[in-house]
Coordinates of C-alpha atoms in Angstrom, one line a residue:
M1 CA 19.1 87.2 93.3
H2 CA 22.5 87.2 91.7
Q3 CA 25.5 88.0 93.9
P4 CA 28.4 89.8 92.1
T5 CA 31.7 88.0 92.2
T6 CA 34.0 89.3 94.9
F7 CA 37.3 88.2 96.3
E8 CA 38.3 87.7 99.9
V9 CA 41.8 89.0 100.3
D10 CA 44.5 88.4 102.9
G11 CA 45.4 91.9 104.2
D12 CA 48.6 90.7 105.7
A13 CA 49.7 89.3 102.4
I14 CA 48.9 92.5 100.6
R15 CA 51.0 94.5 103.1
E16 CA 53.9 92.0 102.8
E17 CA 53.8 92.1 99.0
R18 CA 53.7 95.9 99.1
M19 CA 56.6 96.1 101.4
Q20 CA 58.7 93.6 99.4
A21 CA 58.0 95.6 96.3
G22 CA 59.3 98.7 98.2
L23 CA 56.1 100.6 97.7
T24 CA 54.4 103.0 100.2
R25 CA 50.6 102.8 100.6
T26 CA 50.3 105.9 98.6
E27 CA 52.4 104.6 95.7
L28 CA 50.5 101.3 95.6
A29 CA 47.1 103.0 95.9
R30 CA 47.9 105.3 93.0
Q31 CA 49.1 102.4 90.8
A32 CA 45.9 100.4 91.6
G33 CA 43.6 103.4 91.2
I34 CA 42.2 103.3 94.8
S35 CA 42.5 105.6 97.7
R36 CA 45.3 105.2 100.3
R37 CA 42.6 104.9 103.0
Y38 CA 40.9 102.0 101.2
L39 CA 44.2 100.2 100.8
A40 CA 44.8 100.6 104.5
Y41 CA 41.4 99.1 105.2
L42 CA 42.3 96.1 103.0
E43 CA 45.7 95.7 104.7
N44 CA 44.3 95.9 108.2
G45 CA 41.3 93.6 107.5
S46 CA 38.5 96.2 107.9
R47 CA 37.6 95.4 104.3
R48 CA 38.2 92.0 102.9
H49 CA 36.1 91.9 99.7
P50 CA 37.3 94.3 97.0
S51 CA 35.4 94.3 93.7
P52 CA 36.9 92.3 90.8
P53 CA 38.4 95.3 89.1
V54 CA 40.1 96.6 92.3
Y55 CA 41.4 93.1 93.1
V56 CA 42.9 92.7 89.6
A57 CA 44.4 96.1 89.7
L58 CA 46.1 95.4 93.1
R59 CA 47.3 92.0 91.9
H60 CA 48.8 93.5 88.8
A61 CA 50.4 96.5 90.7
L62 CA 52.0 94.0 93.1
N63 CA 52.8 91.4 90.4
A64 CA 51.4 88.8 92.7
T65 CA 49.5 85.6 92.3
D66 CA 46.0 84.7 93.5
E67 CA 47.4 82.1 95.7
R68 CA 49.4 84.8 97.5
L69 CA 46.7 87.5 97.9
L70 CA 43.5 85.6 98.4
A71 CA 42.5 84.5 101.9
P72 CA 42.5 80.7 102.4
P73 CA 39.0 79.2 101.9
R74 CA 37.0 78.9 105.1
P75 CA 35.9 75.4 106.0
T76 CA 32.3 74.7 105.4
P77 CA 30.3 73.2 108.3
E78 CA 29.4 69.6 107.8
R79 CA 25.7 68.8 107.2
K80 CA 24.3 65.9 109.0

């Protein structure tokens, strides 16, 4: 079965970028086309995997890079 592409975001980075841009949650949510509540979930880590269109809209609204918004890769366990 094919899994759709998702992105794991860093909620703290989203919050920091939003605050540096001088935006409220309501303003950023409106610009990204999502609800304020969903943005709060992303920022506090309750939700970490927005769909590609939502992630791209957030990235553009914040004028941020993937390196800044995406969570660092998790180490994969070594196989023996």
